[in-house]
PDB file of C-alpha atoms in Angstrom:
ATOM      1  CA  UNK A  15     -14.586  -2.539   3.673  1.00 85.00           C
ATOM      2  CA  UNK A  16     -14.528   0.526   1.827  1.00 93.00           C
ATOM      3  CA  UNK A  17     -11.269   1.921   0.551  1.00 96.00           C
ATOM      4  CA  UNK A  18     -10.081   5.733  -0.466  1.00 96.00           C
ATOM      5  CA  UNK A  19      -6.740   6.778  -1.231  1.00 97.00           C
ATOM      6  CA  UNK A  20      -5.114   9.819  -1.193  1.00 97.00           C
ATOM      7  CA  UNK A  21      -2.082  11.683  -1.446  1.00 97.00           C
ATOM      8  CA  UNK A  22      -0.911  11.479  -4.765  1.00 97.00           C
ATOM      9  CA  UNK A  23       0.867  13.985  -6.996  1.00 97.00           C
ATOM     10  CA  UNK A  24       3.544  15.074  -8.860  1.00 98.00           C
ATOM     11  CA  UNK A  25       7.070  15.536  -7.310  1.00 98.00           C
ATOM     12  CA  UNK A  26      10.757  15.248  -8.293  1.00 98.00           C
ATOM     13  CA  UNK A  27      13.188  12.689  -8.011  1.00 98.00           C
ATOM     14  CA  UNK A  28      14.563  12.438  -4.514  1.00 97.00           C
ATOM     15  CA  UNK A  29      11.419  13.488  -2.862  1.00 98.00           C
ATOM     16  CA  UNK A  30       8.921  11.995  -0.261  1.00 98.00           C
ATOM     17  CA  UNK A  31       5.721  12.001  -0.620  1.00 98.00           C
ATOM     18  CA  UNK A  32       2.998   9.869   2.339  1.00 98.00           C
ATOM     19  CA  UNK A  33      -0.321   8.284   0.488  1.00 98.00           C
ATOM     20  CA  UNK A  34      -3.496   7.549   3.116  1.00 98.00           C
ATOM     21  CA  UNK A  35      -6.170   5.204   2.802  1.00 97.00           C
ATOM     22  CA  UNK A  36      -9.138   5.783   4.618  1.00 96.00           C
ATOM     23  CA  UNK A  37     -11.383   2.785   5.875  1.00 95.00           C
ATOM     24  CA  UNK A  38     -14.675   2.095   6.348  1.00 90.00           C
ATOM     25  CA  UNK A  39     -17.178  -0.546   6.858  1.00 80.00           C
ATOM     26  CA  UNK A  40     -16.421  -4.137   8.469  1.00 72.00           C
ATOM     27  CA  UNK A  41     -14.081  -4.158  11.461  1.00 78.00           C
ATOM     28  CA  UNK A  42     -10.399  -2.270   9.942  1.00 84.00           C
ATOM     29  CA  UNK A  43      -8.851  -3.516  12.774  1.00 84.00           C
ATOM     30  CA  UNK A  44      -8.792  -7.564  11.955  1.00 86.00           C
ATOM     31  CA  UNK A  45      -7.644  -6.521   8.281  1.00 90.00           C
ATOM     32  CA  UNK A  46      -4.065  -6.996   6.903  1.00 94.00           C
ATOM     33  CA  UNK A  47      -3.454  -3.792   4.109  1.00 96.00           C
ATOM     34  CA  UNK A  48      -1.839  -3.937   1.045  1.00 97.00           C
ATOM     35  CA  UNK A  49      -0.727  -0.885  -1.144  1.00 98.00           C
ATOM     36  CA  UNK A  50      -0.049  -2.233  -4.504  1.00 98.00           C
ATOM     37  CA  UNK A  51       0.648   0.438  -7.951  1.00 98.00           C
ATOM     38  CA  UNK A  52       0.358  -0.159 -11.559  1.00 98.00           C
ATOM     39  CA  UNK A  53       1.928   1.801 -14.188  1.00 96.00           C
ATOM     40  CA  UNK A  54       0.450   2.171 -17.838  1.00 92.00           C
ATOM     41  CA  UNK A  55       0.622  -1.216 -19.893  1.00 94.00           C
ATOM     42  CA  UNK A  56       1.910  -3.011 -16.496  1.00 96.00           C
ATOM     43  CA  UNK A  57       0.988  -5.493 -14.166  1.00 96.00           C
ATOM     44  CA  UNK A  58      -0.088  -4.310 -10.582  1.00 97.00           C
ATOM     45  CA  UNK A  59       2.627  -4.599  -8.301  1.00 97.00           C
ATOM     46  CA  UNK A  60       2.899  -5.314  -4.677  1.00 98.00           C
ATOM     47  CA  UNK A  61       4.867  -2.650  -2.821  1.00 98.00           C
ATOM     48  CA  UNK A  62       4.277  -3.266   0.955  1.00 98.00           C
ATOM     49  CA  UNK A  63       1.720  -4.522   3.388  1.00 97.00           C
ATOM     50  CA  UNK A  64       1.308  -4.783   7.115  1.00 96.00           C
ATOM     51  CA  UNK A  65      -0.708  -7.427   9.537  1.00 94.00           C
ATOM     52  CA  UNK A  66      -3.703  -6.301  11.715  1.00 89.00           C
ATOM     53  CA  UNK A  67      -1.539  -6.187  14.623  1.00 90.00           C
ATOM     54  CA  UNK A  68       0.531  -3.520  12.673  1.00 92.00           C
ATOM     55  CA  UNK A  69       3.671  -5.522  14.483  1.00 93.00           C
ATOM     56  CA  UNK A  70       4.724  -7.215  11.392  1.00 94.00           C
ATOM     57  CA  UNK A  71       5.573  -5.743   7.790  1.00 97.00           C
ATOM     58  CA  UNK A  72       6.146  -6.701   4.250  1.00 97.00           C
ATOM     59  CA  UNK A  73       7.749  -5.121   1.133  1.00 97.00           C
ATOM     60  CA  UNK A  74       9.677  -6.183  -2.331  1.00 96.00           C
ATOM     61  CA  UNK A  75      12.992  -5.957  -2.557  1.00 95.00           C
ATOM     62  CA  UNK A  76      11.957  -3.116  -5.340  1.00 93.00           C
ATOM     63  CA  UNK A  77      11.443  -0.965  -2.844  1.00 96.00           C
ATOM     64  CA  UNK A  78      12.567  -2.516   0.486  1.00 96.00           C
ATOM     65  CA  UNK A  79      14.759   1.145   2.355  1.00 96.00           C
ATOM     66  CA  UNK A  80      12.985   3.155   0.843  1.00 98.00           C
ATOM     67  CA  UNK A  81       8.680   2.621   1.610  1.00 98.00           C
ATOM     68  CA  UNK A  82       7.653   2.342   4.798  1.00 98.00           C
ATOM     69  CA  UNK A  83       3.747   0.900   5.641  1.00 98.00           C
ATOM     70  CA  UNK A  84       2.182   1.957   8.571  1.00 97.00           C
ATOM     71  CA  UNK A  85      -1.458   2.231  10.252  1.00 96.00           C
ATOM     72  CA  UNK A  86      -3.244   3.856  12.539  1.00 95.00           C
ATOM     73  CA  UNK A  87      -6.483   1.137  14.064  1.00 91.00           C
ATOM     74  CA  UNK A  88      -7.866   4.373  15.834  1.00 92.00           C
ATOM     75  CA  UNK A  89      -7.954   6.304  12.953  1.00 94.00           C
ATOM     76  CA  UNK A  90      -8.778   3.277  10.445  1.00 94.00           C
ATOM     77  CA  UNK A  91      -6.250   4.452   7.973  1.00 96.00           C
ATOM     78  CA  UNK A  92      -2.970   2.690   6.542  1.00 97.00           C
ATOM     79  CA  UNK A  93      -0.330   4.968   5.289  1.00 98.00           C
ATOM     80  CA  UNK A  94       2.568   4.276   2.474  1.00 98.00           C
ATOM     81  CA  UNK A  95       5.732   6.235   3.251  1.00 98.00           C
ATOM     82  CA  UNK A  96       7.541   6.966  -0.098  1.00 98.00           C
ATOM     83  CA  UNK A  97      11.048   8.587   0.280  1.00 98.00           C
ATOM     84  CA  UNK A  98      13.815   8.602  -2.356  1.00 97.00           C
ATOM     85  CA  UNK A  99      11.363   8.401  -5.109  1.00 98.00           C
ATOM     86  CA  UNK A 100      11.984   7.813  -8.504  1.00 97.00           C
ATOM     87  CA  UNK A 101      11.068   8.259 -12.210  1.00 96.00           C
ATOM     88  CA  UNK A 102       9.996   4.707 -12.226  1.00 96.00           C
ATOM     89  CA  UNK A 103       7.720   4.769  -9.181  1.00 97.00           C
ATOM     90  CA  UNK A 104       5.657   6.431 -11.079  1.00 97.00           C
ATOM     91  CA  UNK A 105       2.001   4.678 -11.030  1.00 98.00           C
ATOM     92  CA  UNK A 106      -1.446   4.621  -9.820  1.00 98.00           C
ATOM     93  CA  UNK A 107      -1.165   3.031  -6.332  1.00 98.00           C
ATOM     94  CA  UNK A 108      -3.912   1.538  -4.816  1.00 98.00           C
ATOM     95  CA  UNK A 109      -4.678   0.215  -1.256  1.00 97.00           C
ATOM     96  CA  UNK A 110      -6.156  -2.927  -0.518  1.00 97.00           C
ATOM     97  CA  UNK A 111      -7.221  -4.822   2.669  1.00 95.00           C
ATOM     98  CA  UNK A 112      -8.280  -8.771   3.193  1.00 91.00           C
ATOM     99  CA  UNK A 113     -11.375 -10.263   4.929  1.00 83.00           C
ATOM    100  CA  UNK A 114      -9.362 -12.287   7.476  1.00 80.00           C
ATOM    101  CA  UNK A 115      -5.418 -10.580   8.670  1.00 74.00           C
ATOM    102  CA  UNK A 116      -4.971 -13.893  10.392  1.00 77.00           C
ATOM    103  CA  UNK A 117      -4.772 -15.884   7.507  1.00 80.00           C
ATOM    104  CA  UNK A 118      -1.972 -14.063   5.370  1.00 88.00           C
ATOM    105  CA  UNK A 119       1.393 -14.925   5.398  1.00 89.00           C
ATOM    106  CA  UNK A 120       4.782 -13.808   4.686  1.00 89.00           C
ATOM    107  CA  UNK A 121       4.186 -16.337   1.501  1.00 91.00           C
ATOM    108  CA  UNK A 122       1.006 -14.461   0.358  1.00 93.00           C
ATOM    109  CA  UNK A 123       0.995 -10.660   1.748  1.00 94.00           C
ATOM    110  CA  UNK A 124       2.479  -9.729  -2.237  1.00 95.00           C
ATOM    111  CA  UNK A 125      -0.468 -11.682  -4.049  1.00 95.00           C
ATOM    112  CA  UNK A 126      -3.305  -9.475  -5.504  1.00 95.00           C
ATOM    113  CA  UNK A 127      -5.390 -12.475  -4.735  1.00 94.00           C
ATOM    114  CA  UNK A 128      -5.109 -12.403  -1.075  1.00 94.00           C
ATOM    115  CA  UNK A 129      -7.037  -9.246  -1.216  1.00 95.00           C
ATOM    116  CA  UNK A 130     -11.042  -8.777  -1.180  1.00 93.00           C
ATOM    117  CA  UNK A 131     -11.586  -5.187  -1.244  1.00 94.00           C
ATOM    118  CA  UNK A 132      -9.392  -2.547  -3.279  1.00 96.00           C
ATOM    119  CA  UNK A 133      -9.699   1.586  -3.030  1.00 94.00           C
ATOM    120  CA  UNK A 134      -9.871   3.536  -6.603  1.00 94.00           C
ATOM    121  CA  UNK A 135      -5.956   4.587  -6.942  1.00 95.00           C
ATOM    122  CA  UNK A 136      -4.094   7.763  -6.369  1.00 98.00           C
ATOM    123  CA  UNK A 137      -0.951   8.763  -8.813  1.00 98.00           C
ATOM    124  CA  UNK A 138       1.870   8.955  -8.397  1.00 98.00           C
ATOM    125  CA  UNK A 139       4.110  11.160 -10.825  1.00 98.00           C
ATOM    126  CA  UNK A 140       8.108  11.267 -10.074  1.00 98.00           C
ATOM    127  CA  UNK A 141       9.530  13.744 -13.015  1.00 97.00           C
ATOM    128  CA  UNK A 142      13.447  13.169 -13.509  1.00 93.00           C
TER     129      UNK A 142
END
């Protein structure tokens, strides 16, 4: 599946700000998404996920209150709800989505490995 993100930019601290990811290709709809973000010199990070069904969701205590995953199966996009930002959300974030949502658990939604296909990366800038 093809990935795009969008919906990056600069805002303060305190803000909101929603990132899309457009799908496209192989059937969106059996796909558990990922929206991961990596900061300069840093690891990628997992910062939520949600199951095909869209029933069941998953985030890091890092950010657990404050992101919110959803999707939309009609519209074959997953969104990443950002409120309270802060300085150090700052990153690219990137969207991801696996071959098989029926396989991914609780144990292995956070692992860059359960993914097959990744979008290019939208940032994220949260000035103090």
């Amino acid at each position: 599946v093809q990935l795009q993100a969008s919906g990056g930019g600069l805002v303060q601290a305190g803000d909101s700000l929603r990132l899309s990811c457009a799908a496209s290709g192989r059937a969106f709809g059996s796909s558990h998404m990922g929206w991961f973000r990596q900061a300069p010199d840093k690891a990628r990070e997992f910062v939520g996920s949600i199951d095909w069904s869209g029933k069941n969701t998953y985030y890091p205590d890092s950010v657990k209150g404050r992101f919110t995953v959803s999707r939309d199966n009609a519209k074959n996009t997953v969104y990443l709800q950002m409120n309270s930002l802060k300085p150090e959300d700052t990153a690219t974030y990137y969207c991801a989505a696996t071959t098989d949502g029926r396989l991914v658990s609780s144990a292995t939604a956070g692992s860059i490995y359960t993914y097959a296909d990744w979008g290019q990366g939208t940032l994220v800038t949260v000035s103090s």
